Amino acid sequence: MYDRILVPTDGSTATREAAKHAIDVAGKYGATVHALYVVGTERLERSDATREELEVEGREATEALVDRADDAGVDVVTAIEDGRPSDRILEYVDDEDVDLVVMGTRGRTGVGRVLLGSVAERVVRRADVPVMTVRASGERAVETAEEAVAVARDALEAEGHDDASVTEEPYRAANTWIVRAEGDGDAFNVHVDPSSGDTSVARIRRRD
């Protein structure tokens, strides 16, 4: 049914969730996944990020998807392109004869960042191929320590720390959960937003 599946990615929780679904579908049908990162013109204009920094971010995002797909035995093609994200996604669909687009419904937010939700909406309206939208699991309240641990484990796994373990009970500081973990010889503080489930991972420097 599907031969070429496109996953636009920015490395965020939403696009990681979309990547999981795309890899599952590709594995079922023997399809190739195309991981596309767009260096958005809007983001360049509205933020202090340079093109080189965004290209580095794009390589990290697409390579993370390659690593996940390799584990599942799925082939991946990567691309980093410039332009308006929705336009470039639709052009890529036509150029590469894509059969299915899998997109997260929420991307990175903040000053100068593109809201992937609006990009997904434009792609859904204009695409001539099926578009599967995947809502990020982080778009829910994190009300308990147990939920914070689960979200933190997912964040660490997404960064390649599959064997990380939580070392103490999570606690609330200001408006965030802090989950302490260790893995691969490193220690981490995972900050979890209780209202959205968004995460950030901070490596703790060890003192000799």
CSV table of C-alpha atoms in Angstrom, one decimal:
chain,number,residue,atom,x,y,z
A,1,MET,CA,0.0,0.0,0.0
A,2,TYR,CA,2.8,2.4,0.9
A,3,ASP,CA,6.3,2.6,-0.6
A,4,ARG,CA,7.5,6.1,0.5
A,5,ILE,CA,6.5,7.7,3.8
A,6,LEU,CA,7.4,11.3,4.5
A,7,VAL,CA,8.0,12.5,8.1
A,8,PRO,CA,8.7,16.2,8.5
A,9,THR,CA,10.8,16.5,11.7
A,10,ASP,CA,12.2,19.2,14.0
A,11,GLY,CA,13.3,16.8,16.7
A,12,SER,CA,10.5,17.8,19.0
A,13,THR,CA,8.3,15.5,21.1
A,14,ALA,CA,5.5,15.7,18.5
A,15,THR,CA,7.7,14.8,15.6
A,16,ARG,CA,9.3,11.9,17.5
A,17,GLU,CA,5.8,10.6,18.1
A,18,ALA,CA,5.0,10.9,14.4
A,19,ALA,CA,8.3,9.1,13.5
A,20,LYS,CA,7.3,6.2,15.7
A,21,HIS,CA,4.1,5.8,13.8
A,22,ALA,CA,5.7,6.2,10.4
A,23,ILE,CA,8.4,3.6,11.2
A,24,ASP,CA,5.7,1.2,12.4
A,25,VAL,CA,3.7,1.6,9.2
A,26,ALA,CA,6.9,1.4,7.1
A,27,GLY,CA,7.9,-1.9,8.8
A,28,LYS,CA,4.5,-3.4,8.1
A,29,TYR,CA,4.5,-2.5,4.4
A,30,GLY,CA,8.2,-2.6,3.6
A,31,ALA,CA,8.3,1.1,2.8
A,32,THR,CA,11.1,3.6,3.0
A,33,VAL,CA,10.8,6.5,5.4
A,34,HIS,CA,11.9,10.0,4.2
A,35,ALA,CA,12.9,12.3,7.1
A,36,LEU,CA,12.7,16.0,6.0
A,37,TYR,CA,13.9,19.0,8.0
A,38,VAL,CA,13.0,22.4,6.6
A,39,VAL,CA,15.2,25.4,7.5
A,40,GLY,CA,12.2,27.7,7.7
A,41,THR,CA,12.5,31.2,6.3
A,42,GLU,CA,10.1,32.5,9.0
A,43,ARG,CA,12.2,31.2,11.8
A,44,LEU,CA,15.4,32.6,10.3
A,45,GLU,CA,13.7,36.0,10.2
A,46,ARG,CA,12.2,35.9,13.7
A,47,SER,CA,15.0,34.4,15.8
A,48,ASP,CA,18.7,34.8,16.5
A,49,ALA,CA,19.4,31.3,15.1
A,50,THR,CA,21.8,31.2,12.1
A,51,ARG,CA,21.3,29.0,9.1
A,52,GLU,CA,24.3,27.0,10.2
A,53,GLU,CA,22.8,26.4,13.6
A,54,LEU,CA,19.5,25.3,12.1
A,55,GLU,CA,21.3,22.9,9.7
A,56,VAL,CA,23.0,21.3,12.7
A,57,GLU,CA,19.6,21.0,14.4
A,58,GLY,CA,18.3,19.4,11.2
A,59,ARG,CA,21.1,16.9,11.0
A,60,GLU,CA,20.5,15.9,14.6
A,61,ALA,CA,16.8,15.6,14.1
A,62,THR,CA,17.0,13.5,11.0
A,63,GLU,CA,19.9,11.3,12.3
A,64,ALA,CA,17.9,10.6,15.5
A,65,LEU,CA,15.1,9.3,13.2
A,66,VAL,CA,17.6,7.2,11.3
A,67,ASP,CA,18.8,5.6,14.5
A,68,ARG,CA,15.3,4.7,15.6
A,69,ALA,CA,14.5,3.3,12.1
A,70,ASP,CA,17.7,1.2,12.0
A,71,ASP,CA,16.6,-0.5,15.2
A,72,ALA,CA,13.3,-1.5,13.4
A,73,GLY,CA,15.1,-2.5,10.2
A,74,VAL,CA,13.5,0.3,8.2
A,75,ASP,CA,15.4,2.2,5.5
A,76,VAL,CA,15.5,6.0,5.7
A,77,VAL,CA,16.3,8.8,3.3
A,78,THR,CA,17.2,12.2,4.9
A,79,ALA,CA,16.9,15.7,3.5
A,80,ILE,CA,17.5,19.2,4.8
A,81,GLU,CA,16.0,22.0,2.7
A,82,ASP,CA,15.2,25.7,2.8
A,83,GLY,CA,11.9,27.4,2.4
A,84,ARG,CA,8.4,27.8,3.9
A,85,PRO,CA,7.8,24.5,5.7
A,86,SER,CA,4.4,23.7,4.3
A,87,ASP,CA,5.4,24.5,0.7
A,88,ARG,CA,8.6,22.5,0.9
A,89,ILE,CA,6.8,19.5,2.4
A,90,LEU,CA,4.2,19.5,-0.4
A,91,GLU,CA,7.0,20.0,-3.1
A,92,TYR,CA,8.9,17.1,-1.6
A,93,VAL,CA,5.8,14.9,-1.8
A,94,ASP,CA,5.5,15.6,-5.5
A,95,ASP,CA,9.2,15.3,-6.2
A,96,GLU,CA,9.7,12.0,-4.4
A,97,ASP,CA,6.4,10.5,-5.3
A,98,VAL,CA,5.5,10.1,-1.6
A,99,ASP,CA,2.5,7.9,-0.7
A,100,LEU,CA,1.8,9.0,2.8
A,101,VAL,CA,2.8,12.0,5.1
A,102,VAL,CA,3.0,11.5,8.8
A,103,MET,CA,3.1,14.7,10.9
A,104,GLY,CA,3.0,15.7,14.5
A,105,THR,CA,0.3,18.2,15.3
A,106,ARG,CA,2.5,20.2,17.6
A,107,GLY,CA,6.1,21.4,17.1
A,108,ARG,CA,8.6,23.5,19.0
A,109,THR,CA,7.2,26.7,20.5
A,110,GLY,CA,8.8,29.9,21.6
A,111,VAL,CA,10.2,33.1,20.1
A,112,GLY,CA,11.0,32.6,16.5
A,113,ARG,CA,9.9,29.0,16.3
A,114,VAL,CA,7.5,27.5,13.9
A,115,LEU,CA,4.3,26.0,15.3
A,116,LEU,CA,4.1,22.7,13.5
A,117,GLY,CA,0.4,22.6,14.1
A,118,SER,CA,-0.3,25.3,11.6
A,119,VAL,CA,2.1,23.7,9.1
A,120,ALA,CA,0.3,20.4,9.5
A,121,GLU,CA,-3.0,22.1,8.9
A,122,ARG,CA,-1.9,23.6,5.6
A,123,VAL,CA,-0.4,20.3,4.5
A,124,VAL,CA,-3.6,18.4,5.3
A,125,ARG,CA,-5.7,20.9,3.3
A,126,ARG,CA,-3.4,21.0,0.2
A,127,ALA,CA,-1.8,17.5,-0.1
A,128,ASP,CA,-2.9,15.1,-2.8
A,129,VAL,CA,-1.9,12.1,-0.7
A,130,PRO,CA,-3.1,10.8,2.7
A,131,VAL,CA,-1.8,12.8,5.7
A,132,MET,CA,-1.7,11.1,9.1
A,133,THR,CA,-1.5,13.5,12.0
A,134,VAL,CA,-0.2,12.3,15.3
A,135,ARG,CA,-0.9,14.2,18.5
A,136,ALA,CA,2.1,14.3,20.9
A,137,SER,CA,1.6,12.3,24.1
A,138,GLY,CA,3.1,15.3,25.9
A,139,GLU,CA,0.0,17.4,25.2
A,140,ARG,CA,-1.6,16.4,28.5
A,141,ALA,CA,-1.3,17.4,32.1
A,142,VAL,CA,1.4,15.7,34.1
A,143,GLU,CA,-0.2,15.6,37.5
A,144,THR,CA,1.6,12.9,39.4
A,145,ALA,CA,5.2,11.9,40.1
A,146,GLU,CA,4.6,8.6,38.3
A,147,GLU,CA,3.5,10.4,35.2
A,148,ALA,CA,6.5,12.7,35.4
A,149,VAL,CA,8.8,9.7,35.5
A,150,ALA,CA,7.1,8.2,32.4
A,151,VAL,CA,7.5,11.4,30.4
A,152,ALA,CA,11.1,11.8,31.6
A,153,ARG,CA,12.0,8.2,30.5
A,154,ASP,CA,10.6,8.9,27.0
A,155,ALA,CA,12.6,12.1,26.8
A,156,LEU,CA,15.8,10.3,27.8
A,157,GLU,CA,15.1,7.4,25.4
A,158,ALA,CA,14.6,9.9,22.6
A,159,GLU,CA,18.1,11.3,23.2
A,160,GLY,CA,19.6,7.8,23.1
A,161,HIS,CA,19.8,7.1,26.8
A,162,ASP,CA,17.8,3.8,26.8
A,163,ASP,CA,19.3,2.5,30.0
A,164,ALA,CA,18.7,5.6,32.1
A,165,SER,CA,17.1,5.0,35.5
A,166,VAL,CA,15.4,7.4,37.9
A,167,THR,CA,17.5,7.8,41.1
A,168,GLU,CA,15.1,9.6,43.4
A,169,GLU,CA,11.5,10.7,43.7
A,170,PRO,CA,10.6,13.5,41.3
A,171,TYR,CA,9.8,16.8,42.9
A,172,ARG,CA,8.1,20.1,41.9
A,173,ALA,CA,10.1,23.2,41.7
A,174,ALA,CA,8.3,26.4,40.7
A,175,ASN,CA,6.2,25.3,37.7
A,176,THR,CA,8.1,22.2,36.7
A,177,TRP,CA,8.7,18.6,37.6
A,178,ILE,CA,12.3,17.7,38.1
A,179,VAL,CA,13.2,14.1,37.5
A,180,ARG,CA,16.8,13.0,38.4
A,181,ALA,CA,18.2,10.1,36.4
A,182,GLU,CA,21.5,8.3,35.6
A,183,GLY,CA,22.5,6.3,32.6
A,184,ASP,CA,25.5,5.6,30.4
A,185,GLY,CA,27.8,7.1,33.0
A,186,ASP,CA,26.0,10.4,33.1
A,187,ALA,CA,23.5,12.1,35.4
A,188,PHE,CA,20.6,14.1,34.3
A,189,ASN,CA,17.9,16.5,35.5
A,190,VAL,CA,14.8,16.1,33.2
A,191,HIS,CA,12.5,19.1,33.5
A,192,VAL,CA,8.8,18.3,32.7
A,193,ASP,CA,6.2,21.0,32.2
A,194,PRO,CA,3.2,19.9,34.2
A,195,SER,CA,0.7,21.6,32.0
A,196,SER,CA,1.9,20.5,28.6
A,197,GLY,CA,4.3,17.6,29.2
A,198,ASP,CA,7.1,19.4,27.3
A,199,THR,CA,10.6,18.3,28.5
A,200,SER,CA,14.2,19.5,28.6
A,201,VAL,CA,17.1,17.4,29.6
A,202,ALA,CA,20.1,18.8,31.4
A,203,ARG,CA,23.3,16.8,31.9
A,204,ILE,CA,24.8,17.2,35.3
A,205,ARG,CA,28.6,17.6,35.5
A,206,ARG,CA,30.2,15.2,37.9
A,207,ARG,CA,32.9,16.5,40.2
A,208,ASP,CA,35.9,14.3,40.6
